[in-house]
Amino acid sequence: MPSGKEPALHGRGLIRNVSELGRIGWTDHGLGRIAYGAAYAEGRDFVRSRMETAGMATRIDRVGNLFGWFEGTEPDQPAILAGSHLDSVPGGGIYDGAYGVLAAFEAAKAVHAQGPHTRTIEVVGFTAEEGGDLGGTFGSRAFTGMASETPALALERAGITAADVAASKADPSRYAAYLELHIEQGPVLWRKKIAIGIPTAIVGITRYEVTITGEANHAGTTPMKERHDAMRTAARILDRWFASIADRTDMVSTVGVFRLEPGVAPVVPGTAVFTLELRSTDDAITGKAAGEFRSLLSADEECTGSMRLLVSKPAVRLDPTMQDTIEEACRDLGVPCVRMPSGASHDASPIAHVIPTGMIFAPSVRGISHSKDEYTSPDDLVRGAEVLARTIRRIDEAATAAAG
Ligand SMILES: [Zn+2]
């Protein structure tokens, strides 16, 4: 049973920091705190100076991830790591990533102020989660040793080297847990009016480039029955595809890029090229769905089709014990919660491969994210941070109980 005293979390400090950090890199189109840019460095300095003022020791690794920590009474025990990322997409909102870092900072302060903790409590602000040409979750992949394939040109543009990436790999046995509090970036919690989501898994992402090959020909003289129109085939196949998955709740699929060749009005298109993305928390479902799409493609009589795999990121299960601990923390605080999958990728995805990882979601109003209109209410921001603090306390007390 955890101690009855709650960590006194400084909610107003959290709200103030979120809005002050949100002004660093703000533009007319939203937040533009792109990793390795000037605003990014300024934002990271902002967080680091607050960490140091609070009495944390800090360091920045060679790819630019920021760490700040309060040492535990038994510093040899594996630490509790909590945080998220400090960069944004161009035209992003102020909560994505930054909230998770600042909430982890407030939670760490609250737990530290409450009394002795066995484990070191460490806060992290990862770099380049949004990635760009470095690939998504770059900072956390460097931290886990999964960024060694990063293209040299992308590293050069960021002003870092392959040696910096290698030197930023941490020893996962130094950590007992990684906790990431993040806005949901979807409408589920907001619509259900539930304060906290506990992700069970992070979806895998499979992306194909689909090419449909017909025959380019004169748009005026070629009779309808004699055409091999790549656009007509694409429209037919995609209509069947989306109809066949319309009611599914175990996967989503998106065609986000579509191109026709030659792509001029008076010519029947000879080629259609588009992306087909599949996301599910179950890789077997994705594999089966890709097979179903392939059969639609091969059954078409007008044109031929092929699929080339572009991206294959497996789904990641989050640690069941961490999920239980977060749920117990919610119960301690009387906060309603629901378990749910995460449809977006996070720093937690690479880290879950090497450190027991749990995530906490706070509601996104109308589910809007990667937009300047992204919003989470102050009450929900504070509640999320309180659940995080409580979870950290519970993990630390479990360590003490096990040692005693
Ligand atoms: Zn994020």
Coordinates of C-alpha atoms and ligand atoms in Angstrom, one line a residue:
M1 CA 0.0 0.0 0.0
P2 CA 1.5 3.3 -1.0
S3 CA 1.9 6.1 1.6
G4 CA -1.3 8.2 2.0
K5 CA 0.4 11.5 1.5
E6 CA 0.1 12.7 -2.1
P7 CA 3.1 14.4 -3.8
A8 CA 2.2 18.1 -3.8
L9 CA 2.3 18.9 -7.5
H10 CA 2.8 22.5 -8.5
G11 CA 0.0 22.6 -11.1
R12 CA 0.2 26.3 -11.8
G13 CA 4.0 26.0 -12.4
L14 CA 3.3 23.3 -15.0
I15 CA 0.7 25.5 -16.8
R16 CA 3.0 28.5 -16.8
N17 CA 6.0 26.5 -18.1
V18 CA 3.9 24.9 -20.9
S19 CA 2.8 28.3 -22.1
E20 CA 6.2 29.9 -21.7
L21 CA 8.0 27.1 -23.5
G22 CA 5.2 27.2 -26.2
R23 CA 6.2 30.8 -27.0
I24 CA 9.7 29.7 -28.0
G25 CA 9.6 28.9 -31.7
W26 CA 6.0 30.1 -32.1
T27 CA 5.1 31.4 -35.6
D28 CA 1.9 32.6 -37.3
H29 CA 1.3 29.0 -38.4
G30 CA 1.9 27.4 -35.0
L31 CA 4.9 26.0 -33.2
G32 CA 8.1 25.6 -35.3
R33 CA 10.6 24.3 -32.8
I34 CA 12.4 22.0 -35.2
A35 CA 15.2 19.8 -33.8
Y36 CA 18.7 21.3 -34.3
G37 CA 17.3 24.7 -35.0
A38 CA 17.9 27.9 -33.0
A39 CA 14.4 27.9 -31.3
Y40 CA 14.9 24.2 -30.4
A41 CA 18.2 25.1 -28.6
E42 CA 16.5 28.0 -26.8
G43 CA 13.7 25.8 -25.7
R44 CA 16.0 23.1 -24.4
D45 CA 18.0 25.8 -22.5
F46 CA 14.7 27.0 -21.0
V47 CA 14.0 23.5 -19.6
R48 CA 17.6 22.9 -18.5
S49 CA 17.7 26.1 -16.5
R50 CA 14.5 25.3 -14.7
M51 CA 15.9 21.8 -13.9
E52 CA 19.0 23.3 -12.5
T53 CA 17.1 25.9 -10.5
A54 CA 15.1 23.1 -9.0
G55 CA 18.3 21.4 -7.9
M56 CA 18.6 18.7 -10.5
A57 CA 21.9 17.6 -12.0
T58 CA 21.7 17.8 -15.8
R59 CA 23.5 16.7 -18.9
I60 CA 23.0 16.8 -22.7
D61 CA 24.2 13.8 -24.7
R62 CA 26.0 14.0 -28.0
V63 CA 22.9 13.9 -30.2
G64 CA 21.2 16.6 -28.0
N65 CA 18.9 14.7 -25.6
L66 CA 18.5 16.6 -22.3
F67 CA 18.5 14.8 -19.0
G68 CA 17.9 16.1 -15.5
W69 CA 17.8 14.0 -12.3
F70 CA 17.4 13.8 -8.5
E71 CA 19.6 11.1 -7.1
G72 CA 17.9 8.4 -5.1
T73 CA 19.0 7.2 -1.6
E74 CA 20.2 4.0 -3.4
P75 CA 21.8 5.4 -6.5
D76 CA 22.9 1.9 -7.7
Q77 CA 19.3 0.9 -8.1
P78 CA 18.0 1.3 -11.6
A79 CA 16.5 4.7 -12.1
I80 CA 12.9 5.8 -13.1
L81 CA 13.0 7.7 -16.4
A82 CA 10.1 10.0 -17.4
G83 CA 9.7 12.4 -20.3
S84 CA 9.0 12.9 -24.0
H85 CA 10.4 15.2 -26.7
L86 CA 11.1 18.9 -27.0
D87 CA 10.9 19.3 -30.8
S88 CA 7.8 20.0 -32.9
V89 CA 6.6 19.5 -36.4
P90 CA 6.5 22.7 -38.5
G91 CA 3.1 24.3 -37.6
G92 CA 2.7 22.1 -34.5
G93 CA 1.0 22.8 -31.2
I94 CA 2.6 23.6 -27.8
Y95 CA 1.5 20.4 -26.0
D96 CA 2.9 17.6 -28.2
G97 CA 6.0 16.3 -26.5
A98 CA 6.8 19.5 -24.4
Y99 CA 3.9 18.7 -22.0
G100 CA 5.3 15.3 -21.3
V101 CA 8.8 16.7 -20.5
L102 CA 7.5 19.6 -18.3
A103 CA 5.0 17.3 -16.5
A104 CA 7.7 14.8 -15.8
F105 CA 9.8 17.7 -14.4
E106 CA 6.9 18.8 -12.1
A107 CA 6.2 15.2 -11.1
A108 CA 9.9 14.5 -10.3
K109 CA 10.0 17.7 -8.1
A110 CA 6.8 16.7 -6.3
V111 CA 8.0 13.2 -5.5
H112 CA 11.5 14.5 -4.5
A113 CA 9.9 17.2 -2.2
Q114 CA 7.6 14.6 -0.6
G115 CA 10.4 12.6 0.9
P116 CA 13.2 10.2 0.3
H117 CA 13.1 8.1 -2.8
T118 CA 15.1 4.9 -3.3
R119 CA 15.6 5.2 -7.0
T120 CA 17.0 8.1 -9.0
I121 CA 14.3 10.0 -10.8
E122 CA 15.4 11.2 -14.2
V123 CA 13.6 13.5 -16.6
V124 CA 14.4 13.4 -20.3
G125 CA 13.6 15.8 -23.2
F126 CA 14.4 13.8 -26.4
T127 CA 15.4 15.5 -29.6
A128 CA 14.0 15.0 -33.1
E129 CA 11.0 12.8 -32.3
E130 CA 9.4 14.3 -35.3
G131 CA 12.5 13.3 -37.1
G132 CA 12.3 14.7 -40.6
D133 CA 15.1 13.1 -42.7
L134 CA 16.6 11.7 -39.5
G135 CA 13.6 9.4 -39.3
G136 CA 11.0 9.6 -36.5
T137 CA 12.0 9.1 -32.8
F138 CA 15.6 9.9 -33.7
G139 CA 16.7 11.0 -30.2
S140 CA 15.2 8.0 -28.4
R141 CA 16.4 5.6 -31.0
A142 CA 20.0 7.0 -30.4
F143 CA 19.4 6.5 -26.7
T144 CA 18.4 2.8 -27.3
G145 CA 21.1 2.2 -29.9
M146 CA 18.6 1.9 -32.8
A147 CA 19.7 4.9 -34.9
S148 CA 22.9 3.5 -36.4
E149 CA 21.3 3.3 -39.9
T150 CA 20.7 7.0 -40.0
P151 CA 21.8 8.5 -43.4
A152 CA 25.1 10.3 -43.2
L153 CA 23.7 13.3 -45.0
A154 CA 20.9 13.7 -42.5
L155 CA 23.3 13.6 -39.7
E156 CA 25.6 16.2 -41.4
R157 CA 22.6 18.5 -41.8
A158 CA 21.9 18.2 -38.1
G159 CA 25.6 18.9 -37.3
I160 CA 26.2 15.5 -35.7
T161 CA 28.2 12.4 -36.6
A162 CA 27.8 8.7 -36.5
A163 CA 30.2 8.7 -33.5
D164 CA 27.8 11.1 -31.6
V165 CA 25.0 8.7 -32.3
A166 CA 27.0 5.7 -31.0
A167 CA 28.1 7.7 -27.9
S168 CA 24.5 8.6 -27.0
K169 CA 23.5 5.0 -26.5
A170 CA 22.5 4.5 -22.9
D171 CA 22.8 1.3 -20.8
P172 CA 19.2 0.1 -20.4
S173 CA 20.0 -1.9 -17.3
R174 CA 20.5 1.5 -15.5
Y175 CA 16.7 2.0 -15.8
A176 CA 13.8 0.3 -14.1
A177 CA 11.1 2.1 -16.0
Y178 CA 10.4 4.7 -18.8
L179 CA 7.1 6.6 -18.4
E180 CA 5.8 8.9 -21.1
L181 CA 2.9 11.2 -20.5
H182 CA 1.6 12.6 -23.8
I183 CA -1.5 14.2 -25.2
E184 CA -3.7 11.6 -26.9
Q185 CA -3.7 13.4 -30.4
G186 CA -7.0 11.6 -31.1
P187 CA -10.6 12.2 -30.0
V188 CA -11.3 9.1 -27.8
L189 CA -10.8 10.5 -24.3
W190 CA -12.2 13.9 -25.1
R191 CA -15.4 12.4 -26.6
K192 CA -15.8 9.9 -23.7
K193 CA -15.0 12.6 -21.1
I194 CA -12.4 10.3 -19.5
A195 CA -9.4 12.1 -18.0
I196 CA -6.7 9.5 -18.5
G197 CA -5.9 6.9 -21.2
I198 CA -3.5 4.0 -20.6
P199 CA -2.0 2.8 -23.9
T200 CA -1.7 -0.9 -24.1
A201 CA 0.3 -0.9 -27.3
I202 CA 1.6 1.4 -30.0
V203 CA 0.5 0.6 -33.5
G204 CA 2.8 -0.8 -36.0
I205 CA 3.1 1.1 -39.3
T206 CA 3.4 -0.6 -42.7
R207 CA 3.6 1.5 -45.8
Y208 CA 3.6 0.4 -49.4
E209 CA 4.1 2.2 -52.7
V210 CA 1.4 0.8 -55.1
T211 CA 1.9 1.1 -58.8
I212 CA -0.9 0.5 -61.3
T213 CA 0.2 0.2 -64.8
G214 CA -2.1 0.6 -67.8
E215 CA -1.6 2.4 -71.1
A216 CA -1.4 6.1 -71.7
N217 CA -3.5 7.1 -74.7
H218 CA -5.5 9.8 -76.4
A219 CA -8.3 11.0 -74.1
G220 CA -10.5 11.8 -77.1
T221 CA -10.1 9.0 -79.6
T222 CA -9.7 6.0 -77.3
P223 CA -13.2 4.3 -76.9
M224 CA -14.2 3.7 -73.2
K225 CA -14.1 -0.1 -73.7
E226 CA -10.6 -0.2 -75.1
R227 CA -8.9 1.8 -72.4
H228 CA -6.3 0.6 -69.8
D229 CA -6.9 3.5 -67.5
A230 CA -4.7 3.4 -64.4
M231 CA -6.9 6.0 -62.7
R232 CA -10.1 4.1 -63.3
T233 CA -8.5 0.9 -61.9
A234 CA -7.1 2.8 -58.9
A235 CA -10.5 4.3 -58.2
R236 CA -12.2 0.9 -58.4
I237 CA -9.7 -0.9 -56.2
L238 CA -9.6 1.8 -53.6
D239 CA -13.4 2.0 -53.5
R240 CA -13.6 -1.7 -52.8
W241 CA -10.7 -1.5 -50.3
F242 CA -12.2 1.3 -48.2
A243 CA -15.7 -0.3 -48.4
S244 CA -14.2 -3.6 -47.1
I245 CA -12.6 -2.0 -44.1
A246 CA -15.2 0.6 -43.3
D247 CA -16.4 -1.1 -40.1
R248 CA -13.1 -2.3 -38.8
T249 CA -11.9 -1.1 -35.4
D250 CA -8.7 -3.2 -35.3
M251 CA -6.9 -1.3 -38.0
V252 CA -6.8 1.9 -40.0
S253 CA -5.6 2.5 -43.6
T254 CA -4.7 5.7 -45.5
V255 CA -3.8 6.7 -49.0
G256 CA -1.9 9.9 -48.4
V257 CA 0.0 10.4 -51.6
F258 CA -1.5 9.9 -55.1
R259 CA 0.1 10.6 -58.5
L260 CA -0.9 10.0 -62.1
E261 CA 1.4 9.8 -65.1
P262 CA 1.6 11.5 -67.5
G263 CA -0.8 13.6 -65.3
V264 CA -2.2 15.9 -68.0
A265 CA -5.9 16.4 -68.8
P266 CA -6.1 15.2 -72.4
V267 CA -4.3 11.8 -71.8
V268 CA -5.8 8.6 -70.3
P269 CA -3.4 7.9 -67.4
G270 CA -1.0 5.1 -68.0
T271 CA 0.3 4.9 -64.5
A272 CA -1.1 5.6 -61.0
V273 CA 1.3 5.5 -58.0
F274 CA 0.1 5.9 -54.5
T275 CA 1.0 5.1 -50.9
L276 CA -1.0 2.6 -48.9
E277 CA -0.5 2.8 -45.2
L278 CA -1.8 0.3 -42.6
R279 CA -1.7 0.7 -38.9
S280 CA -2.7 -1.8 -36.2
T281 CA -1.5 -3.0 -32.8
D282 CA -1.5 -6.5 -34.2
D283 CA 1.1 -7.1 -36.9
A284 CA -0.7 -10.3 -38.0
I285 CA -3.8 -8.2 -38.9
T286 CA -1.6 -5.8 -40.9
G287 CA -0.1 -8.7 -42.8
K288 CA -3.4 -10.2 -43.6
A289 CA -4.9 -6.9 -44.7
A290 CA -1.9 -6.3 -47.1
G291 CA -2.6 -9.7 -48.6
E292 CA -6.3 -8.7 -49.1
F293 CA -5.2 -5.5 -50.9
R294 CA -2.8 -7.5 -53.1
S295 CA -5.7 -9.8 -54.2
L296 CA -7.8 -6.8 -55.2
L297 CA -4.9 -5.6 -57.2
S298 CA -4.3 -8.9 -59.0
A299 CA -8.0 -9.5 -59.7
D300 CA -8.3 -6.3 -61.8
E301 CA -8.7 -7.0 -65.5
E302 CA -8.0 -3.5 -66.9
C303 CA -4.5 -2.9 -65.5
T304 CA -1.7 -4.7 -63.7
G305 CA -0.5 -3.7 -60.2
S306 CA 2.5 -4.1 -57.9
M307 CA 3.3 -3.2 -54.3
R308 CA 6.7 -2.2 -52.9
L309 CA 7.3 -2.1 -49.1
L310 CA 8.5 1.3 -48.0
V311 CA 8.2 1.2 -44.2
S312 CA 7.7 -1.7 -41.8
K313 CA 7.6 -0.7 -38.1
P314 CA 6.3 -3.5 -35.9
A315 CA 3.6 -2.8 -33.2
V316 CA 5.0 -2.4 -29.7
R317 CA 3.3 -3.9 -26.6
L318 CA 3.6 -1.7 -23.5
D319 CA 4.6 -3.3 -20.3
P320 CA 1.5 -4.9 -18.5
T321 CA 2.9 -4.2 -15.0
M322 CA 3.4 -0.6 -15.9
Q323 CA -0.2 -0.4 -17.2
D324 CA -1.4 -1.9 -13.9
T325 CA 0.7 0.5 -11.9
I326 CA -0.7 3.5 -13.8
E327 CA -4.2 2.2 -13.3
E328 CA -3.6 1.9 -9.5
A329 CA -2.2 5.4 -9.5
C330 CA -5.4 6.6 -11.1
R331 CA -7.4 4.7 -8.5
D332 CA -5.4 6.2 -5.7
L333 CA -6.3 9.7 -7.0
G334 CA -9.9 8.8 -7.9
V335 CA -9.3 9.6 -11.6
P336 CA -11.3 7.7 -14.3
C337 CA -9.1 6.0 -16.8
V338 CA -9.4 3.7 -19.8
R339 CA -7.0 1.3 -21.6
M340 CA -6.6 2.0 -25.3
P341 CA -4.2 1.6 -28.2
S342 CA -1.9 4.4 -29.4
G343 CA -2.4 5.2 -33.1
A344 CA 0.6 7.5 -33.1
S345 CA 4.2 6.6 -32.7
H346 CA 6.1 8.0 -29.7
D347 CA 9.6 7.9 -28.0
A348 CA 8.1 5.1 -25.9
S349 CA 8.1 2.8 -29.1
P350 CA 11.9 2.3 -29.3
I351 CA 12.4 2.4 -25.6
A352 CA 9.8 -0.3 -24.9
H353 CA 12.1 -2.7 -26.6
V354 CA 14.8 -2.3 -23.9
I355 CA 13.2 -0.8 -20.7
P356 CA 9.8 -1.6 -19.1
T357 CA 7.7 1.2 -20.5
G358 CA 4.3 2.7 -19.7
M359 CA 2.4 5.6 -21.3
I360 CA -0.2 8.0 -20.0
F361 CA -2.6 9.9 -22.3
A362 CA -4.3 13.2 -21.5
P363 CA -7.3 14.3 -23.6
S364 CA -6.9 16.4 -26.8
V365 CA -9.8 18.7 -27.4
R366 CA -11.5 17.6 -30.6
G367 CA -8.6 15.2 -31.2
I368 CA -6.6 17.9 -32.9
S369 CA -2.8 17.6 -33.0
H370 CA 0.1 18.6 -35.2
S371 CA -1.8 21.9 -35.5
K372 CA -1.7 25.3 -33.9
D373 CA -5.2 24.5 -32.6
E374 CA -4.0 21.6 -30.5
Y375 CA -5.4 22.1 -27.0
T376 CA -5.6 20.3 -23.6
S377 CA -7.4 22.0 -20.7
P378 CA -5.3 23.1 -17.7
D379 CA -7.2 20.7 -15.4
D380 CA -6.4 17.8 -17.7
L381 CA -2.7 18.8 -17.9
V382 CA -2.4 18.9 -14.1
R383 CA -4.4 15.6 -13.6
G384 CA -2.0 13.8 -16.0
A385 CA 1.0 15.1 -14.2
E386 CA -0.5 14.0 -10.8
V387 CA -1.1 10.5 -12.2
L388 CA 2.5 10.5 -13.4
A389 CA 3.9 11.6 -10.0
R390 CA 1.8 8.9 -8.3
T391 CA 3.0 6.3 -10.7
I392 CA 6.6 7.2 -10.1
R393 CA 6.0 7.1 -6.3
R394 CA 4.4 3.6 -6.6
I395 CA 7.3 2.3 -8.7
D396 CA 9.8 3.6 -6.2
E397 CA 7.9 2.2 -3.2
A398 CA 7.7 -1.2 -4.9
A399 CA 11.5 -1.1 -5.1
T400 CA 11.7 -0.2 -1.4
A401 CA 9.3 -3.0 -0.5
A402 CA 11.3 -5.5 -2.6
A403 CA 14.6 -4.5 -1.0
G404 CA 13.1 -4.5 2.5
Ligands
ZN1 ZN 4.8 13.7 -29.6

